[in-house]
PDB file of C-alpha atoms in Angstrom:
ATOM      1  CA  MET B   1      -4.057  -5.561   9.041  1.00 50.00           C
ATOM      2  CA  LYS B   2      -7.025  -6.789   7.035  1.00 52.00           C
ATOM      3  CA  GLU B   3      -7.493  -5.874   3.423  1.00 45.00           C
ATOM      4  CA  LYS B   4      -9.177  -7.630   0.547  1.00 52.00           C
ATOM      5  CA  ASN B   5      -7.034  -9.367  -2.035  1.00 57.00           C
ATOM      6  CA  GLU B   6      -8.816  -7.472  -4.836  1.00 60.00           C
ATOM      7  CA  ASN B   7      -7.319  -4.243  -3.499  1.00 87.00           C
ATOM      8  CA  LEU B   8      -3.759  -5.617  -3.431  1.00 89.00           C
ATOM      9  CA  ILE B   9      -1.865  -4.032  -6.328  1.00 91.00           C
ATOM     10  CA  ALA B  10       1.749  -5.124  -5.792  1.00 89.00           C
ATOM     11  CA  GLN B  11       3.703  -7.118  -3.247  1.00 91.00           C
ATOM     12  CA  ASN B  12       7.433  -7.296  -2.498  1.00 89.00           C
ATOM     13  CA  LYS B  13       7.858 -11.049  -1.950  1.00 87.00           C
ATOM     14  CA  LYS B  14      11.654 -10.762  -1.883  1.00 86.00           C
ATOM     15  CA  ALA B  15      11.491  -8.584   1.263  1.00 86.00           C
ATOM     16  CA  GLY B  16      10.511 -11.502   3.497  1.00 82.00           C
ATOM     17  CA  HIS B  17      13.440 -13.472   2.119  1.00 82.00           C
ATOM     18  CA  ASP B  18      16.031 -10.712   2.558  1.00 85.00           C
ATOM     19  CA  TYR B  19      14.899  -9.084   5.835  1.00 88.00           C
ATOM     20  CA  PHE B  20      13.559  -9.873   9.297  1.00 88.00           C
ATOM     21  CA  ILE B  21      10.535  -7.530   9.374  1.00 90.00           C
ATOM     22  CA  LYS B  22      10.291  -6.006  12.862  1.00 90.00           C
ATOM     23  CA  GLU B  23       7.501  -3.467  12.411  1.00 91.00           C
ATOM     24  CA  THR B  24       5.042  -2.392   9.717  1.00 92.00           C
ATOM     25  CA  LEU B  25       3.398   0.938   9.030  1.00 92.00           C
ATOM     26  CA  GLU B  26       0.752   2.134   6.574  1.00 93.00           C
ATOM     27  CA  ALA B  27       1.463   5.318   4.618  1.00 93.00           C
ATOM     28  CA  GLY B  28      -0.220   7.268   1.861  1.00 93.00           C
ATOM     29  CA  ILE B  29       1.679   8.214  -1.286  1.00 92.00           C
ATOM     30  CA  ALA B  30       1.636  11.646  -2.951  1.00 91.00           C
ATOM     31  CA  LEU B  31       1.055  10.800  -6.633  1.00 88.00           C
ATOM     32  CA  THR B  32       0.330  12.603  -9.890  1.00 84.00           C
ATOM     33  CA  GLY B  33      -2.702  11.810 -12.035  1.00 85.00           C
ATOM     34  CA  THR B  34      -0.935   9.505 -14.478  1.00 86.00           C
ATOM     35  CA  GLU B  35       0.795   7.642 -11.629  1.00 86.00           C
ATOM     36  CA  ILE B  36      -2.443   6.624  -9.909  1.00 88.00           C
ATOM     37  CA  LYS B  37      -3.852   5.481 -13.253  1.00 87.00           C
ATOM     38  CA  SER B  38      -0.782   3.292 -13.810  1.00 87.00           C
ATOM     39  CA  ILE B  39      -1.055   1.889 -10.280  1.00 88.00           C
ATOM     40  CA  ARG B  40      -4.709   1.001 -10.817  1.00 89.00           C
ATOM     41  CA  ALA B  41      -3.572  -0.813 -13.985  1.00 88.00           C
ATOM     42  CA  ARG B  42      -1.077  -2.747 -11.776  1.00 90.00           C
ATOM     43  CA  ARG B  43       1.995  -1.295 -13.528  1.00 89.00           C
ATOM     44  CA  ILE B  44       4.210  -0.921 -10.429  1.00 91.00           C
ATOM     45  CA  ASN B  45       7.363  -2.734  -9.286  1.00 90.00           C
ATOM     46  CA  LEU B  46       8.506  -2.641  -5.623  1.00 89.00           C
ATOM     47  CA  ARG B  47      11.484  -4.971  -5.916  1.00 88.00           C
ATOM     48  CA  ASP B  48      14.375  -2.504  -5.425  1.00 88.00           C
ATOM     49  CA  GLY B  49      12.430   0.139  -3.502  1.00 90.00           C
ATOM     50  CA  TYR B  50      13.321   1.667  -0.166  1.00 92.00           C
ATOM     51  CA  VAL B  51      12.245   4.554   2.076  1.00 92.00           C
ATOM     52  CA  GLN B  52      14.563   7.430   2.864  1.00 92.00           C
ATOM     53  CA  ILE B  53      14.067  10.153   5.491  1.00 92.00           C
ATOM     54  CA  ILE B  54      15.263  13.575   4.275  1.00 91.00           C
ATOM     55  CA  ASP B  55      14.732  16.810   6.253  1.00 91.00           C
ATOM     56  CA  GLY B  56      11.811  15.449   8.274  1.00 89.00           C
ATOM     57  CA  SER B  57       9.987  13.960   5.276  1.00 92.00           C
ATOM     58  CA  ALA B  58       9.776  10.349   4.131  1.00 92.00           C
ATOM     59  CA  PHE B  59      10.343   9.555   0.459  1.00 94.00           C
ATOM     60  CA  LEU B  60       9.729   6.357  -1.485  1.00 91.00           C
ATOM     61  CA  GLU B  61      12.799   5.821  -3.668  1.00 91.00           C
ATOM     62  CA  ASN B  62      13.547   3.533  -6.613  1.00 92.00           C
ATOM     63  CA  VAL B  63       9.982   2.230  -7.031  1.00 90.00           C
ATOM     64  CA  HIS B  64       9.142   1.870 -10.721  1.00 89.00           C
ATOM     65  CA  ILE B  65       5.665   3.032 -11.800  1.00 87.00           C
ATOM     66  CA  SER B  66       5.381   2.625 -15.564  1.00 86.00           C
ATOM     67  CA  GLU B  67       4.256   5.519 -17.722  1.00 84.00           C
ATOM     68  CA  TYR B  68       0.544   5.686 -18.444  1.00 83.00           C
ATOM     69  CA  LYS B  69      -0.075   4.789 -22.100  1.00 82.00           C
ATOM     70  CA  GLN B  70      -2.645   7.540 -22.697  1.00 81.00           C
ATOM     71  CA  GLY B  71      -0.689  10.097 -20.646  1.00 75.00           C
ATOM     72  CA  ASN B  72       0.947  11.931 -23.614  1.00 78.00           C
ATOM     73  CA  ARG B  73       3.019  14.955 -22.500  1.00 80.00           C
ATOM     74  CA  TYR B  74       1.637  14.892 -18.932  1.00 78.00           C
ATOM     75  CA  ASN B  75       3.343  11.581 -18.139  1.00 83.00           C
ATOM     76  CA  HIS B  76       5.585  11.161 -15.115  1.00 81.00           C
ATOM     77  CA  ASP B  77       9.167   9.962 -14.625  1.00 80.00           C
ATOM     78  CA  PRO B  78       8.907   6.234 -13.744  1.00 81.00           C
ATOM     79  CA  LEU B  79      11.604   6.290 -11.029  1.00 87.00           C
ATOM     80  CA  ARG B  80      10.988   9.671  -9.384  1.00 87.00           C
ATOM     81  CA  SER B  81      10.989  10.098  -5.588  1.00 90.00           C
ATOM     82  CA  ARG B  82       7.492  10.045  -4.125  1.00 90.00           C
ATOM     83  CA  ARG B  83       6.639  11.638  -0.816  1.00 93.00           C
ATOM     84  CA  LEU B  84       5.035   9.425   1.820  1.00 93.00           C
ATOM     85  CA  LEU B  85       2.210  10.857   3.894  1.00 94.00           C
ATOM     86  CA  LEU B  86       2.969  10.095   7.543  1.00 93.00           C
ATOM     87  CA  HIS B  87       2.594  11.788  10.921  1.00 95.00           C
ATOM     88  CA  LYS B  88       5.639  13.570  12.380  1.00 94.00           C
ATOM     89  CA  LYS B  89       5.945  11.048  15.204  1.00 94.00           C
ATOM     90  CA  GLU B  90       5.963   8.164  12.730  1.00 92.00           C
ATOM     91  CA  ILE B  91       8.639   9.879  10.624  1.00 92.00           C
ATOM     92  CA  ALA B  92      10.736  10.501  13.752  1.00 92.00           C
ATOM     93  CA  ARG B  93      10.465   6.824  14.711  1.00 92.00           C
ATOM     94  CA  LEU B  94      11.482   5.773  11.193  1.00 91.00           C
ATOM     95  CA  ALA B  95      14.420   8.216  11.201  1.00 91.00           C
ATOM     96  CA  LYS B  96      15.614   6.737  14.494  1.00 91.00           C
ATOM     97  CA  ALA B  97      15.391   3.219  13.027  1.00 90.00           C
ATOM     98  CA  GLN B  98      17.179   4.303   9.826  1.00 88.00           C
ATOM     99  CA  ALA B  99      20.088   5.646  11.885  1.00 89.00           C
ATOM    100  CA  GLU B 100      20.789   2.154  13.253  1.00 87.00           C
ATOM    101  CA  ARG B 101      23.257  -0.022  11.395  1.00 87.00           C
ATOM    102  CA  GLY B 102      21.820  -2.899   9.378  1.00 84.00           C
ATOM    103  CA  ILE B 103      18.254  -1.552   9.430  1.00 89.00           C
ATOM    104  CA  ALA B 104      16.366  -0.844   6.202  1.00 90.00           C
ATOM    105  CA  ILE B 105      12.920   0.636   5.598  1.00 92.00           C
ATOM    106  CA  ILE B 106      11.327  -1.113   2.634  1.00 93.00           C
ATOM    107  CA  PRO B 107       7.926  -1.137   0.908  1.00 94.00           C
ATOM    108  CA  LEU B 108       6.123  -4.466   1.390  1.00 93.00           C
ATOM    109  CA  LYS B 109       2.766  -3.972  -0.353  1.00 92.00           C
ATOM    110  CA  VAL B 110       0.846  -1.381  -2.357  1.00 93.00           C
ATOM    111  CA  TYR B 111      -2.945  -1.523  -2.222  1.00 93.00           C
ATOM    112  CA  LEU B 112      -6.019   0.651  -2.678  1.00 91.00           C
ATOM    113  CA  LYS B 113      -7.992   1.702   0.396  1.00 91.00           C
ATOM    114  CA  HIS B 114     -11.132   3.799  -0.150  1.00 90.00           C
ATOM    115  CA  GLY B 115      -9.791   4.730  -3.596  1.00 87.00           C
ATOM    116  CA  PHE B 116      -6.423   5.960  -2.315  1.00 90.00           C
ATOM    117  CA  ALA B 117      -3.097   4.202  -2.926  1.00 91.00           C
ATOM    118  CA  LYS B 118      -1.466   3.086   0.324  1.00 92.00           C
ATOM    119  CA  VAL B 119       1.907   1.470   0.891  1.00 94.00           C
ATOM    120  CA  LEU B 120       2.723  -0.899   3.737  1.00 94.00           C
ATOM    121  CA  ILE B 121       6.303  -0.187   4.759  1.00 93.00           C
ATOM    122  CA  GLY B 122       8.371  -2.430   6.973  1.00 92.00           C
ATOM    123  CA  VAL B 123      11.338  -1.782   9.205  1.00 92.00           C
ATOM    124  CA  GLY B 124      13.607  -4.738   8.602  1.00 90.00           C
ATOM    125  CA  GLN B 125      16.991  -6.013   9.589  1.00 89.00           C
ATOM    126  CA  GLY B 126      19.001  -7.595   6.812  1.00 84.00           C
ATOM    127  CA  LYS B 127      19.424 -11.372   6.867  1.00 83.00           C
ATOM    128  CA  LYS B 128      22.769 -13.039   6.470  1.00 85.00           C
ATOM    129  CA  GLN B 129      23.190 -15.909   4.014  1.00 84.00           C
ATOM    130  CA  TYR B 130      22.995 -18.549   6.751  1.00 82.00           C
ATOM    131  CA  ASP B 131      19.730 -17.024   8.031  1.00 83.00           C
ATOM    132  CA  LYS B 132      18.233 -17.349   4.558  1.00 84.00           C
ATOM    133  CA  ARG B 133      19.283 -21.019   4.329  1.00 89.00           C
ATOM    134  CA  GLU B 134      17.828 -21.680   7.784  1.00 87.00           C
ATOM    135  CA  THR B 135      14.507 -20.092   6.796  1.00 87.00           C
ATOM    136  CA  ILE B 136      14.303 -22.232   3.649  1.00 88.00           C
ATOM    137  CA  LYS B 137      15.165 -25.374   5.632  1.00 91.00           C
ATOM    138  CA  LYS B 138      12.464 -24.652   8.238  1.00 90.00           C
ATOM    139  CA  ARG B 139       9.858 -23.949   5.537  1.00 90.00           C
ATOM    140  CA  ASP B 140      10.685 -27.243   3.778  1.00 92.00           C
ATOM    141  CA  GLN B 141      10.424 -29.172   7.058  1.00 92.00           C
ATOM    142  CA  ASP B 142       7.024 -27.636   7.811  1.00 92.00           C
ATOM    143  CA  ARG B 143       5.835 -28.514   4.309  1.00 93.00           C
ATOM    144  CA  GLU B 144       6.968 -32.137   4.743  1.00 91.00           C
ATOM    145  CA  LEU B 145       5.183 -32.415   8.109  1.00 91.00           C
ATOM    146  CA  ARG B 146       1.950 -31.033   6.661  1.00 90.00           C
ATOM    147  CA  ARG B 147       2.209 -33.424   3.714  1.00 89.00           C
ATOM    148  CA  LYS B 148       2.941 -36.390   6.000  1.00 87.00           C
ATOM    149  CA  TYR B 149       0.039 -35.788   8.402  1.00 88.00           C
ATOM    150  CA  LYS B 150      -2.444 -34.714   5.764  1.00 78.00           C
ATOM    151  CA  VAL B 151      -2.835 -38.233   4.265  1.00 59.00           C
TER     152      VAL B 151
END
């Protein structure tokens, strides 16, 4: 998927460390007026977020969007559940993946596309501690090889 870095609002860097990402999917987010203004101001945190399928609808849970400073009484709850805009077939596929043991659906990136906030969600399998150490070891070896042959 190609998008410009200027449109990237937030990224969940910890997701690549904690999960093997098997599949990604782009979804729209149903937001209120103050929420989109806060997102455009880059006041969003994806770190502990996840996607949950409830009654045939996908919801983005535990994603913190800070209150908009000029929002006064129309402000939103920072941790409310936000509905994801997906096709029924995509939701059914995600529900099937969620039913498996050890599979999590997590937000990877939030970006703007044609003025609309989109979230890139990933279906990931949790890594064990030894997998994480192996990934770090491989990354360090690759870095050393690049450094050695760069000269």
